[in-house]
GROMACS .gro file of C-alpha atoms in nm:
model
  292
    1MET     CA    1   9.518   8.058  10.815
    2GLN     CA    2   9.794   8.007  10.546
    3GLU     CA    3  10.074   8.179  10.459
    4PRO     CA    4  10.101   8.378  10.112
    5VAL     CA    5  10.247   8.126   9.839
    6ASP     CA    6  10.524   8.223   9.636
    7ARG     CA    7  10.418   8.239   9.238
    8PRO     CA    8  10.603   8.302   8.947
    9ALA     CA    9  10.613   8.708   8.886
   10HIS     CA   10  10.531   8.697   8.521
   11ASP     CA   11  10.280   8.409   8.523
   12HIS     CA   12   9.890   8.560   8.638
   13THR     CA   13   9.698   8.263   8.587
   14ALA     CA   14   9.807   7.908   8.666
   15GLY     CA   15   9.808   7.750   8.964
   16PRO     CA   16  10.082   7.699   9.256
   17THR     CA   17  10.223   7.380   9.077
   18ALA     CA   18  10.200   7.548   8.770
   19PRO     CA   19  10.542   7.492   8.573
   20VAL     CA   20  10.763   7.815   8.544
   21PRO     CA   21  10.878   7.874   8.167
   22SER     CA   22  11.145   8.088   8.248
   23PRO     CA   23  11.491   7.880   8.204
   24ARG     CA   24  11.719   8.164   8.386
   25ILE     CA   25  11.695   8.249   8.783
   26ASP     CA   26  11.881   8.545   8.910
   27ARG     CA   27  12.062   8.436   9.199
   28ARG     CA   28  12.017   8.721   9.414
   29LEU     CA   29  11.645   8.650   9.429
   30PHE     CA   30  11.700   8.301   9.470
   31LEU     CA   31  11.927   8.336   9.847
   32GLY     CA   32  11.607   8.563   9.931
   33GLY     CA   33  11.398   8.231   9.979
   34VAL     CA   34  11.168   8.222   9.637
   35GLY     CA   35  11.298   8.017   9.458
   36ALA     CA   36  11.080   7.952   9.140
   37ALA     CA   37  10.874   8.288   9.209
   38ALA     CA   38  11.217   8.471   9.151
   39THR     CA   39  11.267   8.374   8.784
   40ALA     CA   40  11.308   8.695   8.570
   41LEU     CA   41  11.036   8.773   8.360
   42ALA     CA   42  11.024   8.557   8.014
   43VAL     CA   43  11.118   8.621   7.693
   44GLY     CA   44  10.904   8.558   7.342
   45PRO     CA   45  10.556   8.618   7.356
   46ALA     CA   46  10.445   8.557   7.703
   47GLY     CA   47  10.699   8.753   7.806
   48ALA     CA   48  10.605   9.051   7.522
   49ALA     CA   49  10.240   8.962   7.666
   50ALA     CA   50  10.330   9.029   8.016
   51GLN     CA   51  10.449   9.335   7.971
   52ALA     CA   52  10.189   9.484   7.724
   53ALA     CA   53   9.956   9.410   8.003
   54GLU     CA   54  10.109   9.667   8.212
   55GLY     CA   55   9.996   9.960   7.924
   56PRO     CA   56  10.173  10.257   7.787
   57ALA     CA   57  10.291  10.540   8.048
   58ALA     CA   58  10.080  10.902   7.941
   59ALA     CA   59  10.338  11.165   8.111
   60ALA     CA   60  10.765  11.143   8.176
   61LEU     CA   61  10.872  11.197   8.529
   62PRO     CA   62  11.143  11.450   8.630
   63ARG     CA   63  11.470  11.443   8.472
   64GLU     CA   64  11.711  11.237   8.733
   65MET     CA   65  11.429  10.941   8.763
   66GLN     CA   66  11.504  10.878   8.383
   67ALA     CA   67  11.734  10.586   8.334
   68PRO     CA   68  11.986  10.645   8.056
   69SER     CA   69  11.909  10.379   7.784
   70ALA     CA   70  12.237  10.187   7.857
   71LEU     CA   71  12.100  10.127   8.204
   72ALA     CA   72  11.832   9.871   7.997
   73MET     CA   73  11.561   9.907   8.245
   74ARG     CA   74  11.258   9.832   8.215
   75THR     CA   75  10.928  10.100   8.165
   76PHE     CA   76  10.620  10.089   8.398
   77SER     CA   77  10.306  10.262   8.477
   78ARG     CA   78  10.144   9.959   8.651
   79ILE     CA   79  10.303   9.705   8.914
   80ASP     CA   80  10.073   9.369   8.828
   81GLY     CA   81   9.777   9.586   8.711
   82THR     CA   82   9.742   9.840   9.000
   83PRO     CA   83   9.825  10.220   8.886
   84VAL     CA   84  10.114  10.387   9.020
   85TYR     CA   85  10.099  10.769   9.073
   86TYR     CA   86  10.357  11.061   9.157
   87TRP     CA   87  10.224  11.324   9.401
   88ARG     CA   88  10.513  11.458   9.500
   89GLY     CA   89  10.432  11.858   9.411
   90ASP     CA   90  10.099  11.770   9.272
   91ARG     CA   91   9.918  11.571   9.480
   92GLY     CA   92   9.618  11.429   9.349
   93ASN     CA   93   9.751  11.336   9.007
   94THR     CA   94   9.678  11.043   8.860
   95THR     CA   95   9.810  11.021   8.553
   96LEU     CA   96  10.050  10.745   8.472
   97ARG     CA   97  10.419  10.763   8.437
   98SER     CA   98  10.687  10.610   8.298
   99TRP     CA   99  10.865  10.445   8.634
  100GLN     CA  100  11.214  10.241   8.562
  101CYS     CA  101  11.331   9.955   8.734
  102THR     CA  102  11.535   9.643   8.668
  103ASP     CA  103  11.368   9.385   8.529
  104ALA     CA  104  11.416   9.149   8.872
  105PHE     CA  105  11.303   9.423   9.111
  106TYR     CA  106  10.977   9.444   8.888
  107ASP     CA  107  10.935   9.037   8.925
  108ARG     CA  108  10.959   9.099   9.305
  109LEU     CA  109  10.757   9.422   9.336
  110VAL     CA  110  10.438   9.177   9.175
  111LEU     CA  111  10.540   8.951   9.466
  112TRP     CA  112  10.468   9.229   9.697
  113ILE     CA  113  10.163   9.330   9.626
  114ARG     CA  114   9.982   9.045   9.577
  115ASP     CA  115  10.112   8.954   9.941
  116LEU     CA  116   9.985   9.243   9.982
  117ARG     CA  117   9.638   9.257   9.853
  118ASN     CA  118   9.617   8.872  10.001
  119LEU     CA  119   9.691   8.946  10.334
  120SER     CA  120   9.470   9.318  10.287
  121ALA     CA  121   9.204   9.110  10.205
  122ASP     CA  122   9.216   8.876  10.492
  123GLY     CA  123   9.126   9.246  10.754
  124GLY     CA  124   8.851   9.301  10.481
  125PHE     CA  125   9.009   9.627  10.280
  126GLY     CA  126   8.909   9.570   9.933
  127SER     CA  127   9.080   9.571   9.633
  128VAL     CA  128   9.413   9.781   9.599
  129ASP     CA  129   9.294  10.055   9.346
  130PHE     CA  130   9.639  10.255   9.334
  131LEU     CA  131   9.937  10.283   9.491
  132VAL     CA  132  10.165  10.658   9.482
  133SER     CA  133  10.539  10.612   9.487
  134ALA     CA  134  10.829  10.907   9.530
  135GLY     CA  135  11.059  10.680   9.323
  136PHE     CA  136  11.173  10.358   9.196
  137TYR     CA  137  11.492  10.427   8.942
  138VAL     CA  138  11.673  10.767   9.085
  139ASN     CA  139  12.006  10.912   8.948
  140ARG     CA  140  12.168  10.882   9.264
  141SER     CA  141  12.386  10.641   9.415
  142GLY     CA  142  12.293  10.352   9.612
  143GLN     CA  143  11.974  10.077   9.529
  144HIS     CA  144  11.792  10.424   9.342
  145GLY     CA  145  12.049  10.407   9.088
  146ALA     CA  146  12.107  10.086   9.101
  147GLY     CA  147  11.679  10.048   8.952
  148THR     CA  148  11.589   9.812   9.264
  149ALA     CA  149  11.477  10.060   9.535
  150MET     CA  150  11.114  10.188   9.551
  151ASP     CA  151  10.983  10.448   9.738
  152LEU     CA  152  10.597  10.419   9.912
  153ASP     CA  153  10.369  10.747   9.970
  154MET     CA  154  10.078  10.573  10.004
  155VAL     CA  155   9.840  10.290   9.852
  156ARG     CA  156   9.506  10.337   9.870
  157TRP     CA  157   9.223  10.019   9.869
  158ALA     CA  158   8.859  10.063   9.747
  159GLY     CA  159   8.610  10.155   9.935
  160GLY     CA  160   8.865  10.462  10.046
  161ARG     CA  161   9.141  10.319  10.322
  162ARG     CA  162   9.431  10.438  10.283
  163CYS     CA  163   9.823  10.436  10.458
  164SER     CA  164  10.015  10.737  10.393
  165PRO     CA  165  10.375  10.746  10.466
  166LEU     CA  166  10.334  11.064  10.312
  167ASP     CA  167  10.095  11.191  10.552
  168ARG     CA  168  10.341  11.050  10.813
  169HIS     CA  169  10.049  10.758  10.911
  170HIS     CA  170  10.329  10.596  11.155
  171ALA     CA  171  10.261  10.921  11.363
  172GLU     CA  172   9.857  10.897  11.349
  173GLY     CA  173   9.598  10.716  11.651
  174ARG     CA  174   9.658  10.359  11.669
  175THR     CA  175   9.431  10.226  11.370
  176LEU     CA  176   9.694  10.421  11.110
  177ARG     CA  177   9.951  10.340  11.302
  178ARG     CA  178   9.866   9.954  11.324
  179ARG     CA  179   9.799   9.941  10.934
  180TYR     CA  180  10.121  10.134  10.907
  181LEU     CA  181  10.321   9.838  10.992
  182ALA     CA  182  10.087   9.617  10.824
  183VAL     CA  183  10.236   9.719  10.498
  184ASP     CA  184  10.583   9.822  10.634
  185ALA     CA  185  10.538   9.434  10.698
  186VAL     CA  186  10.477   9.350  10.399
  187CYS     CA  187  10.748   9.499  10.256
  188ARG     CA  188  10.949   9.306  10.436
  189ARG     CA  189  10.866   8.993  10.332
  190ARG     CA  190  10.989   9.061  10.015
  191PHE     CA  191  11.301   9.367  10.062
  192ARG     CA  192  11.578   9.283  10.280
  193TYR     CA  193  11.589   9.668  10.384
  194VAL     CA  194  11.272   9.858  10.480
  195LEU     CA  195  11.358  10.208  10.619
  196ASP     CA  196  11.068  10.401  10.752
  197GLY     CA  197  10.919  10.671  10.953
  198TRP     CA  198  11.129  10.461  11.333
  199TYR     CA  199  11.438  10.467  11.140
  200ASN     CA  200  11.507  10.826  11.071
  201SER     CA  201  11.373  11.166  10.986
  202ALA     CA  202  11.472  11.132  10.578
  203HIS     CA  203  11.175  10.849  10.590
  204HIS     CA  204  10.938  11.004  10.773
  205ASP     CA  205  10.741  11.077  10.436
  206HIS     CA  206  10.752  10.749  10.259
  207ILE     CA  207  10.870  10.405  10.334
  208HIS     CA  208  11.150  10.285  10.110
  209ALA     CA  209  11.208   9.912   9.996
  210ASP     CA  210  11.559   9.795   9.821
  211PHE     CA  211  11.716   9.463   9.698
  212GLY     CA  212  12.019   9.504   9.966
  213GLY     CA  213  12.128   9.230  10.139
  214LEU     CA  214  11.884   8.967  10.075
  215PRO     CA  215  11.795   8.734  10.162
  216THR     CA  216  11.490   8.844  10.419
  217THR     CA  217  11.540   8.748  10.795
  218CYS     CA  218  11.565   8.934  11.135
  219GLU     CA  219  11.875   9.094  11.234
  220LYS     CA  220  11.912   9.192  11.561
  221GLY     CA  221  12.184   9.430  11.436
  222SER     CA  222  11.984   9.590  11.219
  223ARG     CA  223  11.831   9.974  11.310
  224SER     CA  224  11.623   9.911  10.979
  225ASP     CA  225  11.458   9.620  11.167
  226THR     CA  226  11.488   9.670  11.486
  227VAL     CA  227  11.351  10.016  11.495
  228PHE     CA  228  11.035   9.789  11.300
  229VAL     CA  229  11.044   9.535  11.595
  230GLN     CA  230  11.026   9.738  11.944
  231ALA     CA  231  10.714   9.989  11.698
  232MET     CA  232  10.576   9.690  11.635
  233CYS     CA  233  10.600   9.530  12.006
  234ASN     CA  234  10.428   9.940  12.117
  235ASN     CA  235  10.152   9.992  11.883
  236PHE     CA  236  10.026   9.582  11.935
  237MET     CA  237  10.119   9.464  12.248
  238GLY     CA  238  10.197   9.780  12.426
  239ALA     CA  239  10.547   9.685  12.535
  240GLY     CA  240  10.653  10.086  12.633
  241LEU     CA  241  10.981   9.991  12.466
  242ALA     CA  242  11.225  10.291  12.338
  243VAL     CA  243  11.207  10.264  11.938
  244ASP     CA  244  11.601  10.348  11.946
  245GLY     CA  245  11.734  10.059  11.718
  246ILE     CA  246  11.945   9.875  11.972
  247TRP     CA  247  11.821   9.496  12.021
  248GLY     CA  248  11.904   9.511  12.366
  249SER     CA  249  11.752   9.257  12.640
  250ASN     CA  250  11.425   9.465  12.669
  251THR     CA  251  11.354   9.459  12.295
  252GLN     CA  252  11.398   9.053  12.320
  253THR     CA  253  11.193   8.975  12.585
  254TRP     CA  254  10.857   9.138  12.386
  255PHE     CA  255  10.996   8.988  12.081
  256ASN     CA  256  11.006   8.636  12.201
  257ARG     CA  257  10.644   8.706  12.368
  258ALA     CA  258  10.525   8.797  11.982
  259LYS     CA  259  10.605   8.532  11.825
  260ASN     CA  260  10.435   8.297  12.089
  261ARG     CA  261  10.176   8.438  12.037
  262LEU     CA  262  10.148   8.454  11.659
  263GLY     CA  263  10.242   8.048  11.654
  264ILE     CA  264  10.522   8.107  11.498
  265SER     CA  265  10.794   7.815  11.441
  266GLY     CA  266  11.153   7.857  11.414
  267ASP     CA  267  11.435   8.092  11.463
  268PRO     CA  268  11.331   8.447  11.251
  269HIS     CA  269  11.649   8.566  11.271
  270SER     CA  270  11.765   8.311  11.086
  271GLU     CA  271  11.537   8.112  10.893
  272ILE     CA  272  11.337   8.340  10.624
  273VAL     CA  273  11.054   8.147  10.591
  274ALA     CA  274  11.009   8.182  11.033
  275TRP     CA  275  11.044   8.557  10.991
  276ARG     CA  276  10.801   8.580  10.684
  277ASN     CA  277  10.504   8.381  10.845
  278MET     CA  278  10.567   8.616  11.156
  279LEU     CA  279  10.524   8.910  10.917
  280ALA     CA  280  10.221   8.788  10.770
  281ARG     CA  281  10.047   8.734  11.122
  282ILE     CA  282  10.224   9.093  11.178
  283ALA     CA  283  10.066   9.231  10.896
  284ARG     CA  284   9.688   9.034  10.937
  285HIS     CA  285   9.639   9.203  11.314
  286GLY     CA  286   9.754   9.561  11.164
  287PHE     CA  287   9.510   9.517  10.873
  288SER     CA  288   9.211   9.356  11.090
  289ASP     CA  289   9.325   9.629  11.387
  290THR     CA  290   9.364   9.384  11.686
  291ALA     CA  291   9.602   9.315  11.911
  292ILE     CA  292   9.900   9.079  11.963
   0.00000   0.00000   0.00000
């Protein structure tokens, strides 16, 4: 089955071969391998229409999530039409919120949610009903303070199925663990640093994804990548690896086994397309709850 194809984040109607109207490309996104899909939001009527389609936000977030006007953040309440709720301290609240991030990061969020829709649909899931987040821009150092990070608490699909890092699904039964790894894998297709429940205890209740350190390849020296690979091999292949963030010979053996079983050509450690294809196929197994 063909992997998801990059498309311009601001273009909701054009096919894969449609021309991209934006005159500029964000260099960090380009280096991430997105190419034309990484173009920043178009200015003028098309860009204004795309922003208006997100709809008005109904309520502000806590003060630390409200960026100073000098930072010129984009304000949104939906990602590509899908609402994003805030449940910390008020679970189940469906009030729209005034989230903020940079334009370039919002573009990447659109690419991410389109991947999520396509890959979960291949596993028989319905449309994505809504997302729950613990924050995008947050007044702190690092990627959150730059408006280039997301903390994902939950994905909820039509029909009631969900993936809930908020409820520690990485530590629940195998079906939920595989689904969690599927969402985790989709995040890794678009964001370089993805910190999950296996990464450390601070991320036991959300998946963090950010812009730092693009491009997206599988790095043996990255604890983030290593614990994901180890958890993936354990939950889809029964590897029995220690999820310790250390890329040793056993991790390499099982990684190679997974790569071969998934039919991946190229080197995921150095080639963006090879790693993205591997992540897409891991995600499909996760959403369909099947072994590799």
